[in-house]
Amino acid sequence: LSWLIWSLVPWTQSGVDLMGLSSDLTILSSDSLVLITTLTILRDALHVLMEGFPRDISYPSLVTDLSSIPGVHKIHSLHVWSLTVDKNALSVHLAIEDKCNPEKALVYANKMLREKYGIYQTTVQVERWQEIMEDCNSCQVPTI
């Protein structure tokens, strides 16, 4: 590559080390390419290490989908994080109504999380809805 750059530089400039200049430009361009790719990898690695929220999942959509499971009165303690760049984990509590079958709600939730969101590492806790959950600060899902 340095030979190509050297051949394109005009010969009219006297006193300039053209071979050294083309070599420097080649090193600068290759270093820039390495820096750009390294920053992308570093960004992804830090996101995983900090257990960041997956970039490919919409939190409001996830809340809506979990809340719309038949028999679920409310969800709380929803946590989603990245295990690797393409593997996510989730934990959530589903507060179900008295008439709801807890096994069916659990199967429905896990199936929906796998098929729609690609989340296979889940911890879904099913519990009976109690009136006290309405005012519990720990049971509130953050709004975005």
XYZ file of N, CA, C and O in Angstrom:
576
model
N 0.828 -1.198 0.000
C 0.000 0.000 0.000
C 0.872 1.263 0.000
O 0.532 2.243 -0.638
N 1.976 1.191 0.722
C 2.838 2.370 0.751
C 3.420 2.656 -0.629
O 3.639 3.814 -0.983
N 3.674 1.638 -1.449
C 4.169 1.856 -2.812
C 3.117 2.564 -3.654
O 3.431 3.419 -4.470
N 1.845 2.215 -3.446
C 0.766 2.860 -4.187
C 0.683 4.337 -3.825
O 0.592 5.210 -4.694
N 0.726 4.638 -2.541
C 0.674 6.033 -2.097
C 1.897 6.785 -2.624
O 1.796 7.909 -3.117
N 3.068 6.153 -2.560
C 4.305 6.782 -3.008
C 4.249 7.112 -4.495
O 4.706 8.148 -4.930
N 3.631 6.213 -5.266
C 3.563 6.457 -6.715
C 2.565 7.552 -7.076
O 2.662 8.158 -8.130
N 1.589 7.833 -6.200
C 0.589 8.851 -6.492
C 1.028 10.254 -6.079
O 0.464 11.240 -6.528
N 2.010 10.351 -5.202
C 2.475 11.654 -4.735
C 3.315 12.292 -5.841
O 4.191 11.645 -6.412
N 3.062 13.547 -6.154
C 3.832 14.207 -7.233
C 5.324 14.253 -6.916
O 5.730 14.430 -5.776
N 6.123 14.080 -7.974
C 7.574 14.078 -7.834
C 8.146 15.486 -7.777
O 9.340 15.670 -7.563
N 7.318 16.491 -7.943
C 7.811 17.860 -8.063
C 8.267 18.426 -6.730
O 8.946 19.449 -6.702
N 7.897 17.833 -5.635
C 8.272 18.369 -4.331
C 9.693 17.931 -3.989
O 9.960 16.747 -3.847
N 10.545 18.868 -3.880
C 11.937 18.527 -3.565
C 12.148 18.569 -2.060
O 11.526 19.346 -1.360
N 12.998 17.711 -1.579
C 13.344 17.691 -0.168
C 12.351 16.939 0.706
O 12.486 16.939 1.916
N 11.352 16.301 0.146
C 10.355 15.567 0.929
C 10.642 14.080 0.790
O 10.831 13.573 -0.317
N 10.687 13.390 1.916
C 10.912 11.939 1.903
C 9.586 11.269 1.562
O 8.765 10.981 2.430
N 9.353 11.039 0.283
C 8.076 10.495 -0.179
C 7.840 9.080 0.328
O 6.713 8.712 0.660
N 8.877 8.276 0.389
C 8.710 6.897 0.855
C 8.335 6.884 2.340
O 7.483 6.130 2.767
N 8.945 7.740 3.117
C 8.626 7.839 4.539
C 7.213 8.357 4.756
O 6.486 7.889 5.627
N 6.817 9.339 3.945
C 5.468 9.894 4.049
C 4.416 8.849 3.710
O 3.416 8.706 4.421
N 4.649 8.099 2.635
C 3.668 7.076 2.261
C 3.615 5.966 3.303
O 2.551 5.419 3.581
N 4.742 5.656 3.902
C 4.764 4.646 4.956
C 3.981 5.122 6.179
O 3.205 4.376 6.780
N 4.161 6.388 6.538
C 3.429 6.957 7.677
C 1.923 6.972 7.425
O 1.128 6.667 8.318
N 1.527 7.338 6.213
C 0.101 7.353 5.872
C -0.497 5.949 5.908
O -1.645 5.752 6.341
N 0.262 4.961 5.482
C -0.213 3.571 5.518
C -0.407 3.116 6.957
O -1.423 2.511 7.301
N 0.553 3.416 7.810
C 0.457 3.032 9.228
C -0.721 3.736 9.886
O -1.489 3.123 10.638
N -0.899 5.009 9.599
C -2.013 5.768 10.169
C -3.358 5.184 9.756
O -4.266 5.035 10.577
N -3.503 4.818 8.484
C -4.777 4.268 8.025
C -5.034 2.891 8.624
O -6.160 2.591 9.020
N -4.025 2.050 8.741
C -4.247 0.719 9.328
C -4.516 0.831 10.820
O -5.348 0.104 11.370
N -3.836 1.745 11.515
C -4.100 1.954 12.940
C -5.514 2.469 13.175
O -6.175 2.092 14.153
N -5.980 3.334 12.294
C -7.354 3.849 12.414
C -8.367 2.727 12.265
O -9.359 2.670 13.008
N -8.145 1.829 11.334
C -9.048 0.693 11.140
C -9.074 -0.206 12.371
O -10.142 -0.622 12.830
N -7.917 -0.478 12.946
C -7.836 -1.304 14.156
C -8.545 -0.616 15.310
O -9.280 -1.251 16.070
N -8.357 0.685 15.459
C -8.992 1.436 16.543
C -10.514 1.394 16.432
O -11.213 1.164 17.429
N -11.047 1.588 15.240
C -12.500 1.577 15.043
C -13.095 0.213 15.391
O -14.095 0.125 16.099
N -12.483 -0.868 14.923
C -13.018 -2.202 15.223
C -12.841 -2.540 16.695
O -13.705 -3.193 17.288
N -11.764 -2.097 17.312
C -11.538 -2.366 18.730
C -12.562 -1.642 19.589
O -13.062 -2.201 20.568
N -12.899 -0.414 19.244
C -13.885 0.336 20.021
C -15.253 -0.341 19.987
O -15.965 -0.372 20.991
N -15.627 -0.895 18.846
C -16.902 -1.601 18.735
C -16.916 -2.840 19.631
O -17.888 -3.082 20.353
N -15.842 -3.596 19.599
C -15.755 -4.797 20.435
C -15.730 -4.413 21.913
O -16.390 -5.040 22.746
N -14.986 -3.373 22.252
C -14.907 -2.910 23.635
C -16.267 -2.438 24.137
O -16.656 -2.737 25.268
N -17.017 -1.723 23.300
C -18.361 -1.261 23.686
C -19.269 -2.444 24.009
O -19.956 -2.463 25.032
N -19.264 -3.476 23.144
C -20.090 -4.654 23.381
C -19.650 -5.412 24.637
O -20.483 -5.882 25.418
N -18.353 -5.522 24.844
C -17.842 -6.229 26.025
C -18.237 -5.509 27.313
O -18.665 -6.144 28.287
N -18.123 -4.187 27.339
C -18.522 -3.427 28.517
C -20.021 -3.529 28.776
O -20.457 -3.606 29.923
N -20.808 -3.551 27.720
C -22.265 -3.681 27.869
C -22.610 -5.006 28.549
O -23.448 -5.050 29.449
N -21.950 -6.083 28.137
C -22.202 -7.398 28.736
C -21.679 -7.432 30.170
O -22.366 -7.917 31.079
N -20.472 -6.925 30.406
C -19.898 -6.947 31.752
C -20.718 -6.128 32.745
O -20.812 -6.479 33.920
N -21.326 -5.057 32.271
C -22.158 -4.230 33.139
C -23.594 -4.742 33.217
O -24.447 -4.111 33.831
N -23.842 -5.908 32.598
C -25.174 -6.516 32.567
C -26.216 -5.513 32.087
O -27.269 -5.325 32.700
N -25.923 -4.872 30.963
C -26.807 -3.870 30.397
C -28.076 -4.474 29.811
O -28.133 -5.658 29.483
N -29.089 -3.627 29.688
C -30.349 -4.055 29.084
C -30.100 -4.349 27.609
O -29.450 -3.569 26.921
N -30.602 -5.481 27.103
C -30.357 -5.844 25.699
C -30.831 -4.755 24.737
O -31.923 -4.218 24.875
N -30.003 -4.455 23.754
C -30.313 -3.397 22.795
C -31.445 -3.764 21.843
O -32.085 -2.897 21.273
N -31.661 -5.053 21.649
C -32.643 -5.494 20.662
C -34.026 -5.759 21.256
O -34.900 -6.284 20.571
N -34.244 -5.409 22.517
C -35.532 -5.650 23.175
C -36.129 -4.311 23.603
O -35.444 -3.462 24.168
N -37.422 -4.154 23.348
C -38.142 -2.963 23.776
C -38.767 -3.232 25.147
O -39.618 -4.116 25.276
N -38.348 -2.470 26.146
C -38.875 -2.664 27.502
C -40.395 -2.466 27.566
O -41.102 -3.305 28.128
N -40.929 -1.381 26.988
C -42.388 -1.196 27.040
C -43.150 -2.347 26.361
O -44.190 -2.777 26.863
N -42.636 -2.866 25.254
C -43.300 -3.995 24.583
C -43.267 -5.245 25.452
O -44.240 -5.996 25.519
N -42.152 -5.459 26.125
C -42.020 -6.618 27.005
C -43.009 -6.528 28.163
O -43.690 -7.502 28.490
N -43.122 -5.352 28.758
C -44.078 -5.149 29.858
C -45.502 -5.393 29.372
O -46.293 -6.083 30.023
N -45.832 -4.857 28.206
C -47.176 -5.031 27.641
C -47.470 -6.499 27.371
O -48.552 -6.994 27.710
N -46.521 -7.202 26.766
C -46.734 -8.624 26.439
C -46.881 -9.477 27.694
O -47.742 -10.364 27.755
N -46.052 -9.239 28.701
C -46.169 -10.024 29.936
C -47.474 -9.701 30.669
O -48.107 -10.587 31.235
N -47.884 -8.444 30.642
C -49.130 -8.047 31.315
C -50.366 -8.589 30.609
O -51.425 -8.720 31.222
N -50.247 -8.893 29.318
C -51.402 -9.366 28.558
C -51.555 -10.892 28.583
O -52.439 -11.425 27.919
N -50.728 -11.569 29.340
C -50.880 -13.023 29.477
C -52.207 -13.290 30.178
O -52.516 -12.657 31.195
N -53.020 -14.210 29.640
C -54.324 -14.494 30.255
C -54.195 -14.859 31.742
O -53.412 -15.729 32.105
N -54.948 -14.148 32.572
C -54.965 -14.408 34.003
C -53.957 -13.601 34.801
O -53.992 -13.601 36.030
N -53.057 -12.883 34.145
C -52.067 -12.071 34.861
C -52.690 -10.721 35.196
O -53.149 -9.996 34.322
N -52.724 -10.409 36.479
C -53.282 -9.140 36.935
C -52.226 -8.036 36.863
O -52.528 -6.902 36.477
N -50.996 -8.382 37.221
C -49.925 -7.392 37.244
C -48.575 -8.107 37.220
O -48.461 -9.250 37.653
N -47.562 -7.431 36.693
C -46.206 -7.959 36.761
C -45.362 -7.015 37.611
O -45.678 -5.829 37.749
N -44.315 -7.562 38.221
C -43.380 -6.717 38.957
C -42.025 -7.406 39.029
O -41.868 -8.550 38.612
N -41.059 -6.688 39.528
C -39.677 -7.174 39.655
C -39.143 -7.710 38.329
O -38.514 -8.760 38.280
N -39.400 -6.973 37.261
C -38.925 -7.358 35.931
C -37.486 -6.891 35.753
O -37.187 -5.707 35.893
N -36.612 -7.846 35.471
C -35.199 -7.562 35.225
C -34.776 -8.299 33.968
O -35.043 -9.492 33.815
N -34.111 -7.592 33.059
C -33.603 -8.186 31.819
C -32.166 -7.712 31.668
O -31.881 -6.526 31.844
N -31.265 -8.635 31.332
C -29.872 -8.255 31.155
C -29.206 -9.137 30.115
O -29.698 -10.202 29.771
N -28.065 -8.672 29.622
C -27.297 -9.396 28.605
C -26.311 -10.340 29.286
O -25.527 -9.916 30.135
N -26.346 -11.607 28.885
C -25.350 -12.575 29.351
C -24.146 -12.587 28.416
O -23.005 -12.678 28.847
N -24.425 -12.539 27.128
C -23.412 -12.405 26.086
C -23.978 -11.428 25.069
O -25.071 -10.902 25.255
N -23.275 -11.215 23.974
C -23.750 -10.272 22.963
C -25.086 -10.720 22.379
O -25.950 -9.906 22.072
N -25.298 -12.025 22.252
C -26.537 -12.523 21.639
C -27.358 -13.432 22.555
O -28.220 -14.160 22.090
N -27.118 -13.391 23.851
C -27.852 -14.232 24.797
C -28.282 -13.371 25.982
O -27.457 -12.706 26.607
N -29.593 -13.384 26.272
C -30.158 -12.542 27.323
C -30.807 -13.391 28.409
O -31.156 -14.545 28.188
N -30.993 -12.782 29.569
C -31.655 -13.438 30.694
C -32.755 -12.521 31.220
O -32.709 -11.304 31.035
N -33.739 -13.130 31.877
C -34.876 -12.373 32.391
C -35.368 -13.005 33.678
O -35.365 -14.234 33.819
N -35.795 -12.164 34.611
C -36.531 -12.634 35.781
C -37.714 -11.701 35.982
O -37.613 -10.489 35.750
N -38.837 -12.272 36.394
C -40.061 -11.488 36.567
C -40.999 -12.217 37.520
O -40.949 -13.444 37.643
N -41.835 -11.455 38.193
C -42.910 -12.008 39.015
C -44.229 -11.716 38.307
O -44.483 -10.574 37.912
N -45.040 -12.743 38.149
C -46.376 -12.588 37.575
C -47.399 -12.745 38.690
O -47.487 -13.812 39.301
N -48.141 -11.700 38.967
C -49.210 -11.760 39.966
C -50.491 -12.143 39.231
O -50.996 -11.374 38.415
N -50.985 -13.354 39.508
C -52.130 -13.873 38.761
C -53.407 -13.802 39.592
O -53.371 -13.750 40.817
N -54.514 -13.825 38.887
C -55.826 -13.819 39.534
C -56.114 -15.202 40.118
O -55.507 -16.196 39.713
N -57.065 -15.268 41.034
C -57.372 -16.519 41.729
C -57.795 -17.641 40.792
O -57.482 -18.802 41.017
N -58.516 -17.305 39.735
C -59.033 -18.332 38.825
C -57.994 -18.825 37.821
O -58.241 -19.771 37.087
N -56.864 -18.179 37.753
C -55.838 -18.518 36.761
C -55.031 -19.743 37.195
O -54.638 -19.871 38.354
N -54.753 -20.619 36.234
C -53.913 -21.784 36.476
C -52.446 -21.332 36.410
O -51.981 -20.892 35.360
N -51.684 -21.453 37.526
C -50.310 -20.943 37.538
C -49.391 -21.652 36.540
O -48.517 -21.028 35.948
N -49.598 -22.961 36.332
C -48.761 -23.710 35.382
C -48.984 -23.212 33.949
O -48.037 -23.078 33.179
N -50.238 -22.921 33.607
C -50.533 -22.417 32.265
C -49.925 -21.036 32.057
O -49.383 -20.743 30.984
N -50.003 -20.181 33.066
C -49.411 -18.844 32.957
C -47.899 -18.948 32.793
O -47.297 -18.234 31.982
N -47.274 -19.854 33.520
C -45.830 -20.045 33.433
C -45.414 -20.563 32.059
O -44.486 -20.035 31.441
N -46.124 -21.565 31.557
C -45.815 -22.116 30.235
C -46.026 -21.054 29.156
O -45.196 -20.898 28.250
N -47.112 -20.314 29.244
C -47.412 -19.260 28.268
C -46.313 -18.197 28.273
O -45.845 -17.762 27.219
N -45.899 -17.771 29.469
C -44.875 -16.726 29.581
C -43.548 -17.193 28.989
O -42.924 -16.473 28.204
N -43.117 -18.396 29.351
C -41.838 -18.899 28.841
C -41.861 -19.095 27.330
O -40.877 -18.792 26.643
N -42.976 -19.578 26.809
C -43.087 -19.767 25.365
C -43.024 -18.428 24.642
O -42.318 -18.277 23.643
N -43.736 -17.439 25.147
C -43.731 -16.114 24.535
C -42.338 -15.483 24.601
O -41.860 -14.901 23.630
N -41.647 -15.629 25.724
C -40.310 -15.055 25.872
C -39.314 -15.710 24.921
O -38.445 -15.043 24.366
N -39.444 -17.020 24.713
C -38.560 -17.722 23.772
C -38.855 -17.328 22.337
O -37.941 -16.992 21.575
N -40.132 -17.384 21.959
C -40.493 -17.193 20.553
C -40.415 -15.734 20.096
O -39.951 -15.451 19.001
N -40.875 -14.815 20.917
C -40.931 -13.421 20.493
C -39.638 -12.655 20.781
O -39.224 -11.811 19.994
N -39.004 -12.963 21.909
C -37.839 -12.187 22.328
C -36.524 -12.970 22.289
O -35.465 -12.383 22.501
N -36.587 -14.265 22.066
C -35.364 -15.067 22.014
C -34.682 -15.206 23.364
O -33.473 -15.410 23.435
N -35.437 -15.102 24.447
C -34.880 -15.228 25.798
C -35.151 -16.641 26.303
O -36.302 -17.028 26.497
N -34.076 -17.396 26.521
C -34.193 -18.783 26.968
C -33.807 -18.939 28.434
O -34.165 -19.927 29.062
N -33.064 -17.998 28.973
C -32.660 -18.043 30.380
C -33.654 -17.206 31.184
O -33.515 -15.989 31.278
N -34.676 -17.856 31.730
C -35.722 -17.109 32.427
C -35.948 -17.655 33.833
O -35.774 -18.849 34.082
N -36.344 -16.756 34.710
C -36.848 -17.122 36.029
C -38.176 -16.394 36.170
O -38.212 -15.165 36.323
N -39.257 -17.151 36.062
C -40.596 -16.568 36.144
C -41.251 -17.095 37.411
O -41.444 -18.297 37.565
N -41.554 -16.192 38.327
C -42.204 -16.576 39.581
C -43.676 -16.208 39.478
O -44.021 -15.052 39.229
N -44.519 -17.183 39.674
C -45.969 -16.960 39.613
C -46.498 -16.926 41.040
O -46.206 -17.812 41.847
N -47.260 -15.887 41.343
C -47.816 -15.732 42.691
C -49.243 -15.210 42.592
O -49.628 -14.617 41.588
N -50.015 -15.455 43.609
C -51.402 -14.981 43.636
C -51.437 -13.473 43.895
O -50.696 -12.956 44.718
N -52.299 -12.790 43.140
C -52.488 -11.352 43.311
C -53.093 -11.071 44.674
O -54.027 -11.748 45.113
N -52.527 -10.076 45.363
C -53.057 -9.618 46.645
C -53.231 -8.108 46.562
O -52.425 -7.424 45.940
N -54.221 -7.602 47.202
C -54.533 -6.172 47.141
C -53.366 -5.301 47.604
O -53.151 -4.204 47.088
N -52.570 -5.797 48.528
C -51.445 -5.026 49.049
C -50.400 -4.736 47.965
O -49.632 -3.788 48.059
N -50.374 -5.538 46.908
C -49.410 -5.352 45.816
C -49.660 -4.056 45.038
O -48.752 -3.544 44.393
N -50.865 -3.530 45.126
C -51.211 -2.326 44.365
C -50.388 -1.118 44.804
O -49.974 -0.315 43.976
N -50.129 -1.006 46.096
C -49.429 0.158 46.632
C -47.967 -0.112 46.992
O -47.280 0.773 47.474
N -47.506 -1.315 46.752
C -46.131 -1.691 47.104
C -45.139 -1.025 46.146
O -45.230 -1.195 44.929
N -44.212 -0.250 46.693
C -43.213 0.427 45.853
C -42.298 -0.571 45.148
O -41.839 -0.315 44.040
N -42.026 -1.685 45.775
C -41.160 -2.704 45.168
C -41.848 -3.417 44.019
O -41.194 -4.025 43.189
N -43.171 -3.355 43.983
C -43.931 -4.076 42.951
C -44.221 -3.227 41.718
O -44.872 -3.709 40.797
N -43.782 -1.984 41.702
C -44.088 -1.121 40.578
C -43.088 -1.344 39.438
O -41.897 -1.480 39.663
N -43.608 -1.398 38.231
C -42.758 -1.517 37.041
C -42.432 -0.096 36.598
O -43.315 0.738 36.471
N -41.136 0.194 36.376
C -40.789 1.551 35.947
C -41.428 1.914 34.617
O -41.584 1.057 33.750
N -41.805 3.164 34.481
C -42.374 3.633 33.210
C -41.275 4.320 32.424
O -40.436 5.028 32.964
N -41.318 4.087 31.118
C -40.303 4.675 30.234
C -40.986 5.578 29.234
O -41.996 5.332 28.712
